[in-house]
Coordinates of C-alpha atoms and ligand atoms in Angstrom, one line a residue:
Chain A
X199 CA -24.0 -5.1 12.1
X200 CA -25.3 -6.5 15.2
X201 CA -28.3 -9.3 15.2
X202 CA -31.4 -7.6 15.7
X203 CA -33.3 -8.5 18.7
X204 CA -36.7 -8.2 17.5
X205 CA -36.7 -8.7 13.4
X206 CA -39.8 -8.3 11.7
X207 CA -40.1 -9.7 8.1
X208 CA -42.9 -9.2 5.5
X209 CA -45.5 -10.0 8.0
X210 CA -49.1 -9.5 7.3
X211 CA -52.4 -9.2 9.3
X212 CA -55.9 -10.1 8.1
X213 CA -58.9 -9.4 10.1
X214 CA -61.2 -11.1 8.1
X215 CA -61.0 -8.9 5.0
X216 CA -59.2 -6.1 6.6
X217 CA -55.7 -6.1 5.7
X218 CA -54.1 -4.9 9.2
X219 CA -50.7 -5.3 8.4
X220 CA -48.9 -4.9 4.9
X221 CA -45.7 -6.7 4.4
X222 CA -44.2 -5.0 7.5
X223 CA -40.2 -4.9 7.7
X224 CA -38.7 -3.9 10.5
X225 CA -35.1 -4.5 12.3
X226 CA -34.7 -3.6 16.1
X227 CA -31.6 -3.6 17.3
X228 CA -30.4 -4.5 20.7
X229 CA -30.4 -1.7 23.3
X230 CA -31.7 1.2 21.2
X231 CA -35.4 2.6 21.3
X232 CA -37.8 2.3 18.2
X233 CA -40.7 4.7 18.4
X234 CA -43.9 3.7 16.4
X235 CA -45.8 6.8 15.7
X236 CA -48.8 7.1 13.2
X237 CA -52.5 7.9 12.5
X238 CA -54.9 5.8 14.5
X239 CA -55.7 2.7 13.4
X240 CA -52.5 2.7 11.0
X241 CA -52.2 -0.7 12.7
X242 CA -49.3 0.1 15.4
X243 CA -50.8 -1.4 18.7
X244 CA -51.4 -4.3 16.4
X245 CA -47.7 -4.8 15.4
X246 CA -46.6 -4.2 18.8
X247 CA -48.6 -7.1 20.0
X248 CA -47.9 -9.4 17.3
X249 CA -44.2 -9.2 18.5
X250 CA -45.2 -10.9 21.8
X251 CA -48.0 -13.3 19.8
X252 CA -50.6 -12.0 21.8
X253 CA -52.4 -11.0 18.5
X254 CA -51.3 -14.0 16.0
X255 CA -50.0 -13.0 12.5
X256 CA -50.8 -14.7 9.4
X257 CA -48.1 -15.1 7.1
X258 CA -43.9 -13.5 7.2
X259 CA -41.9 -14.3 10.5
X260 CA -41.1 -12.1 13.5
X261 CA -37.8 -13.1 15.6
X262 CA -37.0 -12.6 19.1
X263 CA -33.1 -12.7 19.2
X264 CA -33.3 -14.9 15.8
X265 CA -36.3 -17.7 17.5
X266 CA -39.2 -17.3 15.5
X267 CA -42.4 -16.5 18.0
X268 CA -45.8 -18.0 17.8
X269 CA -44.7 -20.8 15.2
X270 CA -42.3 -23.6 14.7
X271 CA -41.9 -23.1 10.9
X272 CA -44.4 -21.2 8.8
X273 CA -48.0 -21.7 9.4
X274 CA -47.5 -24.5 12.5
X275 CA -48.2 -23.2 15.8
X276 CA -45.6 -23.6 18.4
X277 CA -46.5 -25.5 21.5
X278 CA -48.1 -23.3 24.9
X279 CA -45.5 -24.1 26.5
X280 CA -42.8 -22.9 24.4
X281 CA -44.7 -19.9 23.3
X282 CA -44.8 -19.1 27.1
X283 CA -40.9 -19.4 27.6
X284 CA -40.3 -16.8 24.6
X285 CA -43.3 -14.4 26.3
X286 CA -41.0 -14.1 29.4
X287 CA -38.3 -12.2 27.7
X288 CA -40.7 -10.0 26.6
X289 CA -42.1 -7.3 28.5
X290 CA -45.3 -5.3 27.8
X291 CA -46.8 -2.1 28.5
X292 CA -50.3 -1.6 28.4
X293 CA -52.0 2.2 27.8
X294 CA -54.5 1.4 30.8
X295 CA -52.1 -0.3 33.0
X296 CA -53.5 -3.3 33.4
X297 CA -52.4 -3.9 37.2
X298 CA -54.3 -7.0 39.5
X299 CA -56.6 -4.8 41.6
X300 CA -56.9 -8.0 44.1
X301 CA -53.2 -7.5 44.7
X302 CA -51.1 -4.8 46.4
X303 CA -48.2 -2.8 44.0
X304 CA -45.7 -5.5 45.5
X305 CA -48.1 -8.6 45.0
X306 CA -48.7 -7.5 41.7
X307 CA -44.5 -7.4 40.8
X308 CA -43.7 -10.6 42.5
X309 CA -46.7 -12.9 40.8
X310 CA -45.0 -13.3 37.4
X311 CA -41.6 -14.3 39.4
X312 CA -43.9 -17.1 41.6
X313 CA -46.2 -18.3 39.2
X314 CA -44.0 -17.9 35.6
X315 CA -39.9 -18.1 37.1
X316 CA -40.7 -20.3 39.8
X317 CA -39.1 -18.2 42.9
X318 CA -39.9 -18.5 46.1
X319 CA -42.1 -16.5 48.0
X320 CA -39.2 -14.3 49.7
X321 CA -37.0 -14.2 47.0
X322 CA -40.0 -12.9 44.9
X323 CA -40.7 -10.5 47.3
X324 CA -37.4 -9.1 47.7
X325 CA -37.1 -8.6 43.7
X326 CA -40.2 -7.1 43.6
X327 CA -39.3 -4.2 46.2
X328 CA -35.9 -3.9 44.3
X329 CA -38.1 -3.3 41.0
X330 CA -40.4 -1.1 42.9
X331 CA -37.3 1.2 44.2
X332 CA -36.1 1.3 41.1
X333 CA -39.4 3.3 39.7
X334 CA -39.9 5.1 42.4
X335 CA -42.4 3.4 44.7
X336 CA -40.7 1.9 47.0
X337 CA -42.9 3.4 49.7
X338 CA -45.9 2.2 47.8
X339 CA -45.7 -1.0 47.9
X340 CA -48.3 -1.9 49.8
X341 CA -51.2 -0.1 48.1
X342 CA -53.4 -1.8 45.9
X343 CA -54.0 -0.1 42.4
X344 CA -57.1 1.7 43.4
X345 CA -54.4 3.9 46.3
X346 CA -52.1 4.7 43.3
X347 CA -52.5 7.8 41.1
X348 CA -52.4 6.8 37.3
X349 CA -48.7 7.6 36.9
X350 CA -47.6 5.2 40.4
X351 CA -49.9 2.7 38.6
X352 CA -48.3 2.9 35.1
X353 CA -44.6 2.6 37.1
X354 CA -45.8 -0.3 39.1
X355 CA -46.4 -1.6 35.4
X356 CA -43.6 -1.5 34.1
X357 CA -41.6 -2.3 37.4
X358 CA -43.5 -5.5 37.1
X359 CA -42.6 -6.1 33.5
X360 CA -39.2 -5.1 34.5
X361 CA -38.7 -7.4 37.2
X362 CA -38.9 -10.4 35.2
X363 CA -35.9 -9.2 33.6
X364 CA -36.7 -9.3 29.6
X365 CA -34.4 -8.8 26.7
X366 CA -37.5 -6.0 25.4
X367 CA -39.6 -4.0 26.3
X368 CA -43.3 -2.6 24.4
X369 CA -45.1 -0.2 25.2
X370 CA -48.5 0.6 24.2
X371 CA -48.9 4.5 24.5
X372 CA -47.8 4.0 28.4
X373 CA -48.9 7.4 28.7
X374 CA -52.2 8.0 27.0
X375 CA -54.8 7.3 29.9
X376 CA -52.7 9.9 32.4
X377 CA -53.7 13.4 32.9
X378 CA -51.1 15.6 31.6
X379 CA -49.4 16.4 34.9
X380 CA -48.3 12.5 35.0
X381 CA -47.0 11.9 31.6
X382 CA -43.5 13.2 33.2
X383 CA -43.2 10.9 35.3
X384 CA -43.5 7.5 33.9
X385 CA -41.9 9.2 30.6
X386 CA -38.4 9.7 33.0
X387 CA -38.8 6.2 34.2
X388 CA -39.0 4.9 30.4
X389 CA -35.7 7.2 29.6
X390 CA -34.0 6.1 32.5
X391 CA -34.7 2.2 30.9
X392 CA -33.2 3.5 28.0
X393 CA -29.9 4.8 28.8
X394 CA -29.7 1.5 30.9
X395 CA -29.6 0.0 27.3
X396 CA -32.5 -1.6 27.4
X397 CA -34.6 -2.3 24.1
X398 CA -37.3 -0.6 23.4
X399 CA -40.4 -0.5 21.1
X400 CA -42.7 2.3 21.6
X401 CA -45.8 3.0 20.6
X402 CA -46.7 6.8 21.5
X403 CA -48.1 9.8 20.5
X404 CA -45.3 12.0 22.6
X405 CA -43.2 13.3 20.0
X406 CA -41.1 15.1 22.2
X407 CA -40.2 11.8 23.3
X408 CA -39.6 10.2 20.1
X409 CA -37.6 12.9 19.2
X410 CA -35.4 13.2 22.6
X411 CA -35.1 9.3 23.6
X412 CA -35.4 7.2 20.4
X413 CA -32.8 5.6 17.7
X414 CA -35.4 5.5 15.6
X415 CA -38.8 6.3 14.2
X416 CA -40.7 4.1 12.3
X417 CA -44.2 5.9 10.5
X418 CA -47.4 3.6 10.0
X419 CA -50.1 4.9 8.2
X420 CA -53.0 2.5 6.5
X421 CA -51.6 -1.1 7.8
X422 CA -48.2 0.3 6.0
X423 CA -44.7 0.9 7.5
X424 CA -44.1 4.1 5.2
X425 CA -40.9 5.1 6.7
X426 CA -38.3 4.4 9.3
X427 CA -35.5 6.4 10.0
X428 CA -33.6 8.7 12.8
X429 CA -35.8 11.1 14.9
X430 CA -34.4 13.6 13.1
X431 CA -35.0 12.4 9.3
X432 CA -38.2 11.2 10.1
X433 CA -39.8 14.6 12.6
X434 CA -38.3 17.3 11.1
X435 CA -37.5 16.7 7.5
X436 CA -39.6 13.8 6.1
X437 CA -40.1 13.4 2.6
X438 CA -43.0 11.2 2.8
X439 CA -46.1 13.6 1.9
X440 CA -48.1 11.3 4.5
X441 CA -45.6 11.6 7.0
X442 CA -45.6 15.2 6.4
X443 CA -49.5 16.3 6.7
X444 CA -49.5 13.8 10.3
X445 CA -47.0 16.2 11.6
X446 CA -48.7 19.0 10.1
X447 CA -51.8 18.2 12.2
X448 CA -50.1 17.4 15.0
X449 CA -48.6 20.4 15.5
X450 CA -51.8 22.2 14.5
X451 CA -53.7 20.2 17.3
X452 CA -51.0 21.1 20.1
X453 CA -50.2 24.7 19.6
X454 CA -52.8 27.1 20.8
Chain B
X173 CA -108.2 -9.8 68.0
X174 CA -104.6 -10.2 67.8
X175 CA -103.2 -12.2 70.3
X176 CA -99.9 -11.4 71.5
X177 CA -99.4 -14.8 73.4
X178 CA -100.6 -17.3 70.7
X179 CA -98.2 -14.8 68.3
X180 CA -95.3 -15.7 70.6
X181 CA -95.7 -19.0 71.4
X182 CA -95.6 -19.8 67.7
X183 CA -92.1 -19.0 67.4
X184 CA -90.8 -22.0 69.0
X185 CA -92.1 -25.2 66.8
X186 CA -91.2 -22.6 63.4
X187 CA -87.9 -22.2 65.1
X188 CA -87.4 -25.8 65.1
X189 CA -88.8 -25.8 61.0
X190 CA -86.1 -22.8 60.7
X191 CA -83.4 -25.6 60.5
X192 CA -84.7 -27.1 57.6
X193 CA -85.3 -23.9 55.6
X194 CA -81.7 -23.2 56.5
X195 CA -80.8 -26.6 55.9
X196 CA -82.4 -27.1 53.1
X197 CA -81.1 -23.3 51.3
X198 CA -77.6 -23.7 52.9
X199 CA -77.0 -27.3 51.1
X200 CA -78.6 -26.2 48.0
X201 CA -76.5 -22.9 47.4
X202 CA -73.7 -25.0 48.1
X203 CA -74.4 -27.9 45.7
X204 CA -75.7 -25.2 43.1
X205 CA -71.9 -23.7 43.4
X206 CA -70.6 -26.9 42.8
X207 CA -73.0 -27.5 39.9
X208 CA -72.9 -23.9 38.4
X209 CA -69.0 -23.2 38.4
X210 CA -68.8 -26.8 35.9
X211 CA -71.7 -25.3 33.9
X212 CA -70.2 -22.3 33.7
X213 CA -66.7 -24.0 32.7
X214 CA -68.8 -26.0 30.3
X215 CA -70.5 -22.8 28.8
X216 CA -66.8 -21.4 28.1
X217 CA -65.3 -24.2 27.4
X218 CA -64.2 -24.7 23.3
X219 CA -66.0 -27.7 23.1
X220 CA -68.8 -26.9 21.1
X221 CA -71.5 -29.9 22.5
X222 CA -70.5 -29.2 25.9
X223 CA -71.2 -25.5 25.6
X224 CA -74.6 -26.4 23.9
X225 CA -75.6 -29.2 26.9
X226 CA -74.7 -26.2 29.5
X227 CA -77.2 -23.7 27.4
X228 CA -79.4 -25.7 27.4
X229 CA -79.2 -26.8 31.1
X230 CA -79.7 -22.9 32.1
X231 CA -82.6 -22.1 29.8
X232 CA -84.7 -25.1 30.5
X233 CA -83.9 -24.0 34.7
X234 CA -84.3 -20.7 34.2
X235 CA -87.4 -21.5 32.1
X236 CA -89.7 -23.8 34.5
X237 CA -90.9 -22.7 38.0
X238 CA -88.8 -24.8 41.0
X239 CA -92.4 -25.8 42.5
X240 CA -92.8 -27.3 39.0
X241 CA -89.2 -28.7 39.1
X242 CA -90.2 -30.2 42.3
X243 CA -93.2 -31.8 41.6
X244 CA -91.4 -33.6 38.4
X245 CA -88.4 -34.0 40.1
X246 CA -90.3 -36.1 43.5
X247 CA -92.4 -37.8 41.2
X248 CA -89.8 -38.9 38.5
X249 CA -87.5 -40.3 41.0
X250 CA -89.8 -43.4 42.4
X251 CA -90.9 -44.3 38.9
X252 CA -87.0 -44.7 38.2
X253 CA -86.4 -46.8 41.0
X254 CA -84.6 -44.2 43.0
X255 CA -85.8 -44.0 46.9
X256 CA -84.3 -41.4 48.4
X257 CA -85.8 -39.1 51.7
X258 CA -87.5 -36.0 50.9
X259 CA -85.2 -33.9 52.0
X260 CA -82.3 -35.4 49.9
X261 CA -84.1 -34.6 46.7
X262 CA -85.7 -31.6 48.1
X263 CA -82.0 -30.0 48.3
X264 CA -80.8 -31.7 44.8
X265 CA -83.8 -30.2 43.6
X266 CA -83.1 -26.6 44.6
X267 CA -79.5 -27.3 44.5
X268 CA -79.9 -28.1 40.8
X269 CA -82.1 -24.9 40.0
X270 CA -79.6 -23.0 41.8
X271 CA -76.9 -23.8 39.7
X272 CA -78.4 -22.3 36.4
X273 CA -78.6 -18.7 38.1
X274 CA -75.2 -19.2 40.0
X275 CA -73.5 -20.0 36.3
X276 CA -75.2 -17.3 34.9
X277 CA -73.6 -14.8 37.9
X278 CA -70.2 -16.5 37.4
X279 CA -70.3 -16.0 33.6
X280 CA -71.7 -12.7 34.0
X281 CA -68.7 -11.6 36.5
X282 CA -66.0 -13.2 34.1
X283 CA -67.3 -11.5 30.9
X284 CA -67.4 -8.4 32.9
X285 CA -63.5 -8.5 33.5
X286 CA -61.4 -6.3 31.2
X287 CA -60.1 -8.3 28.5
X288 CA -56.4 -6.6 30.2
X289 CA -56.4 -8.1 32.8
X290 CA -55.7 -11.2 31.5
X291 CA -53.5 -10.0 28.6
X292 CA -51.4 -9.1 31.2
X293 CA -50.9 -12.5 32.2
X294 CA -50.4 -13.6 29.5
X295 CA -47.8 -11.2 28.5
X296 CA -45.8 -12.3 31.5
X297 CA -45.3 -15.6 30.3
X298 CA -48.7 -17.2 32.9
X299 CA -50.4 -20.7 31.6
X300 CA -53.8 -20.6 31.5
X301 CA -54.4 -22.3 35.0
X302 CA -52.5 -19.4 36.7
X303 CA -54.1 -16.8 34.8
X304 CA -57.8 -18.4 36.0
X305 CA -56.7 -18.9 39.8
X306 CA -54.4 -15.7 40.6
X307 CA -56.4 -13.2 38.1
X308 CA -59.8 -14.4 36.7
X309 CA -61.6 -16.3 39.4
X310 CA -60.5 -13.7 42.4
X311 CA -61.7 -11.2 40.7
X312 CA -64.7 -12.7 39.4
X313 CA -65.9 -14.2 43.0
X314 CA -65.6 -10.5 44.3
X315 CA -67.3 -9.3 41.9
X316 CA -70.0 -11.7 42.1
X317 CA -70.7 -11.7 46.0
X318 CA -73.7 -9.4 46.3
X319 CA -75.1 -11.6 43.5
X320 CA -74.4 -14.7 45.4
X321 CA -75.7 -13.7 48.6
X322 CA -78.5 -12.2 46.7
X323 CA -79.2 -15.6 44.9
X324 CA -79.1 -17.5 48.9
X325 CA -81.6 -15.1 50.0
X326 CA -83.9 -15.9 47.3
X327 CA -83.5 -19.4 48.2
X328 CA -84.1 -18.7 51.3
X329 CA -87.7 -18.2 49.9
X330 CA -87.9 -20.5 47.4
X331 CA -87.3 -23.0 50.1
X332 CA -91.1 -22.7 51.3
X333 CA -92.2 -24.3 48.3
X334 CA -90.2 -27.5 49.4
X335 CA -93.4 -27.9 52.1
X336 CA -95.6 -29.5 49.3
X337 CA -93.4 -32.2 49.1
X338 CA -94.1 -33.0 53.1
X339 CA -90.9 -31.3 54.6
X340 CA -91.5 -29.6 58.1
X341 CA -89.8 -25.8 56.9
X342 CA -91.0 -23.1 58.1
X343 CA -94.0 -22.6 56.0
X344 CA -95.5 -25.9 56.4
X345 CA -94.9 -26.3 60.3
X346 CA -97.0 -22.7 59.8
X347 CA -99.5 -24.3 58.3
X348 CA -99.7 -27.1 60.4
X349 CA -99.7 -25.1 63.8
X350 CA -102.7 -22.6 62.0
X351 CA -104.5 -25.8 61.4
X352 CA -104.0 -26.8 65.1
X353 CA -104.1 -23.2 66.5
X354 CA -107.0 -21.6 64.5
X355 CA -105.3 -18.7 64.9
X356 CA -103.3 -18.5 61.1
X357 CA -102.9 -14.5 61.6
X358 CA -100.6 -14.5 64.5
X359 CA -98.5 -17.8 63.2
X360 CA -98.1 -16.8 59.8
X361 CA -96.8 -13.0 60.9
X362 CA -94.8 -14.9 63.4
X363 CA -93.4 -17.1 60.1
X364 CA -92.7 -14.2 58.0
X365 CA -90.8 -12.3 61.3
X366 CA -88.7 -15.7 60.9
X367 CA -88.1 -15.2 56.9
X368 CA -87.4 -11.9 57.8
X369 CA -84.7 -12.3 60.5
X370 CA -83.1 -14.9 58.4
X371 CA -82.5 -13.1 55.2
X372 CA -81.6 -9.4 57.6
X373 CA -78.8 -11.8 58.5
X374 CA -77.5 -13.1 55.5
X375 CA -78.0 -9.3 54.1
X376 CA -75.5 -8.4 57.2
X377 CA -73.2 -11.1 56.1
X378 CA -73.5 -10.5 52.5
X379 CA -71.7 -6.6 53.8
X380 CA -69.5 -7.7 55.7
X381 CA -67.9 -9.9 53.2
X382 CA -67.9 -7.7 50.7
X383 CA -66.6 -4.3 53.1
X384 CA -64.1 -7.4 53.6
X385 CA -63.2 -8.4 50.3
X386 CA -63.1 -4.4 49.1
X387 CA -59.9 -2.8 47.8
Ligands
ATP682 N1 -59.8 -7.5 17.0 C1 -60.0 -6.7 15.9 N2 -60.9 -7.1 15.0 C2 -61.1 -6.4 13.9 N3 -60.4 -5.3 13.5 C3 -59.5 -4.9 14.4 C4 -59.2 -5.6 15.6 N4 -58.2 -4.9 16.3 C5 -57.9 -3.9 15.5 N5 -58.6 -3.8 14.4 C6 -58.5 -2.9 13.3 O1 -57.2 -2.8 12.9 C7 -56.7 -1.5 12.6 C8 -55.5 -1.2 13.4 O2 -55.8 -1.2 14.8 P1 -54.7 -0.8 15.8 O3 -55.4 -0.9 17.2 O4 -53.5 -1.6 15.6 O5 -54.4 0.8 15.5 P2 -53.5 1.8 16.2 O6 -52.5 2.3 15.2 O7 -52.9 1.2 17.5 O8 -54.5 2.9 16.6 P3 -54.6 3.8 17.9 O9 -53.6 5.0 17.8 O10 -56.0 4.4 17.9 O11 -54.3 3.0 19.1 C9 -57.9 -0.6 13.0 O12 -58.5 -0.2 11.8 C10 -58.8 -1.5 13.8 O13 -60.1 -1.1 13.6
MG683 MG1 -53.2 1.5 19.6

């Protein structure tokens, strides 16, 4: 078996009292797609953005293709700098975008390659209309977020994560904040990321999509990881009675 | 009776004060910028003293009346062996009071950013310096322009109050010409159609930047 690129091991989250995360365990493996599903507040976006330190966890280890992130040994804090280099290779996500409003679709993909991988102004520019192709914009690239429906913003997003070439990818349901019309769109762009072998972790409530694109499905529920298995094991036969009532209201809430 | 050529020919000496009420609120908005963005960096900063010496700063500002500021100020400044012209410590003065509001706008317009827009800096690998240059302070000096221009105009105003420490602005030169005049009606309409046309124009400007500045 193949390194994992993003190992999680026992980690746990405390906000003050409240236990976020409990013992969490989980492998991903390079270029397959992990799908986080679960109840709200079960503690998934909190994971996801532990694995990029931008929410710091409190005791276990999570490794980005075996470097431990946000500490250099257990309990000592890894220099800014350092931390910075490992954030690069990650890319992230966000459910409400999150795009510079100051800057046009362009501007907004070529900053992180000026400011964080030191290209020049050209070069960055170039990249960035290459990124912005790639998602299906490339005649956008001159709007500024406020021109863009929400699914042109969401690909401008991820075009902009994309361009700064990481080794993974999060997403934070990517598709939440769009009206229903949109989700298609930015969901093909995501599959299309996939079967380029890119790795994934994906937060979402789009089941279809868990099922369809992911390796596997990981269930939180409470702070806990109860289960992780294929789409399959974990969608349509779980034995988990927790896993099994989500589902059941899931489907209750989108059937008619 | 009103009389339209006494009304007119006050306009030209208040003209002449207009430069130091511009003068005097140009110089002070800019040296309360100066001041306001380190008391504002001092009121976010981790330092725990320094964000208690910037509260502080701001409340006791906020807190006293500039005319009262002015008076200590003016009179403090002999007694401590500094001599300095009027006008010098007339625009520290109002530059100083300024800078309590103007943090307060700046702190205001930074708080109001969504905490994602900077999380997505971050994410991307940014240092703190580029994430305040290319995403905070851009968006926070847009945001805060109306505010800013709003603050000028009001020191536009406040600058009459500089006149009891002996500078020729607009309000005293009024005073001065209705003492010589006798006629204070038509020279003090004739000061406030000067207020007026000032603070229309900084209003104008205060649109066009921000029509420019929109996205
Ligand atoms: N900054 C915080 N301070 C205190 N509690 C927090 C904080 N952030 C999250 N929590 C709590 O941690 C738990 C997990 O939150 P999290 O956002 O990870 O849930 P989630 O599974 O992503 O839910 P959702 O599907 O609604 O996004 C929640 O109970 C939440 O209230
Ligand atoms: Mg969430």
């Amino acid at each position: 078996m193949q390194a994992a690129s993003v190992d999680i091991r026992k980690v746990n989250k405390f906000y003050g009292p409240f236990h976020a995360l409990k013992d969490i365990d989980l492998a991903i493996q390079p270029g397959k797609v992990t799908c986080l599903i679960g109840p709200s507040g079960s503690g998934k976006s909190t994971l996801l953005r532990c694995i990029n330190f931008l929410e710091e966890y409190d005791s276990g280890e999570i490794r980005i293709d075996g470097e431990m992130i946000g500490y250099d040994a257990p309990g000592r804090r890894m220099p800014g700098r350092k931390l910075r280099g490992m954030r690069r290779a990650i890319g992230m996500v966000f459910q409400q975008f999150n795009l510079w409003p100051h800057m046009t679709a362009r501007e907004n993909v070529a900053e992180g390659l000026i400011r964080v991988r030191g290209m020049s102004r050209a070069e960055a520019g170039e990249r960035a209309a290459e990124a912005l192709e790639k998602v299906g914009l490339g005649d956008k690239m001159a709007n500024h977020p406020s021109r863009l429906s929400g699914g042109q913003q969401q690909r401008v997003a991820i075009a902009r994560a994309i361009a700064m070439e990481p080794r993974v990818m999060l997403f934070d349901e990517p598709t939440s904040a769009l009206d229903p019309e949109l989700v298609g769109e930015v969901l093909n762009v995501m599959k299309a990321l996939a079967t380029e072998g890119m790795t994934m972790v994906v937060v979402t409530h789009e089941m279809g999509f868990a099922a369809h694109v992911a390796d596997q499905v990981a269930f939180m529920e409470k702070g806990e990881l109860v289960g992780v298995d294929s789409p399959a094991r974990i969608l349509h036969e779980p034995e988990d009675a927790r896993i099994q009532a989500f589902l059941r209201t899931y489907h209750e809430r989108n059937s008619f | 009776m009103f009389s339209i050529p006494v009304f007119l020919d006050s306009f030209y000496p208040l003209f002449l004060a207009a430069r130091y009420t511009l003068l005097i609120s140009v110089l002070g908005i800019a040296l309360g910028l100066v001041i306001g963005t380190l008391i504002c960096a001092a009121r976010l900063s981790p330092y725990g003293p320094l964000r208690r010496f910037a509260a502080v700063w701001v409340s006791f500002l906020r807190g006293v009346p500039l005319l009262v500021q002015l008076l200590v100020f003016f009179y403090t400044l002999p007694v401590i062996g500094i001599d300095v012209p009027a006008i010098v410590a007339a625009v520290v003065t109002v530059g100083i009071c300024a800078s309590a509001y103007i943090s307060e706008i700046w702190r205001g317009a930074i708080a109001a950013l969504p905490r994602g827009q900077t999380e997505a800096a971050i994410a991307i690998g940014m240092g703190p310096r580029d994430v305040w240059t290319r995403v905070i302070l851009p968006q926070a000096f847009t945001m805060s322009l109306p505010a800013l221009i709003n603050e000028l105009i009001l020191l536009v105003k406040a600058s009459s109050l500089v006149s009891v420490v002996g500078i020729m602005e607009v309000t005293r030169a009024s005073q001065a010409q209705a003492a010589t005049t006798f006629r204070p009606l038509e020279v003090y309409i004739a000061a406030a159609c000067i207020y007026l046309l000032i603070n229309l124009c900084l209003a104008a400007l205060g649109r066009y930047l921000e029509h420019r500045t929109a996205v």
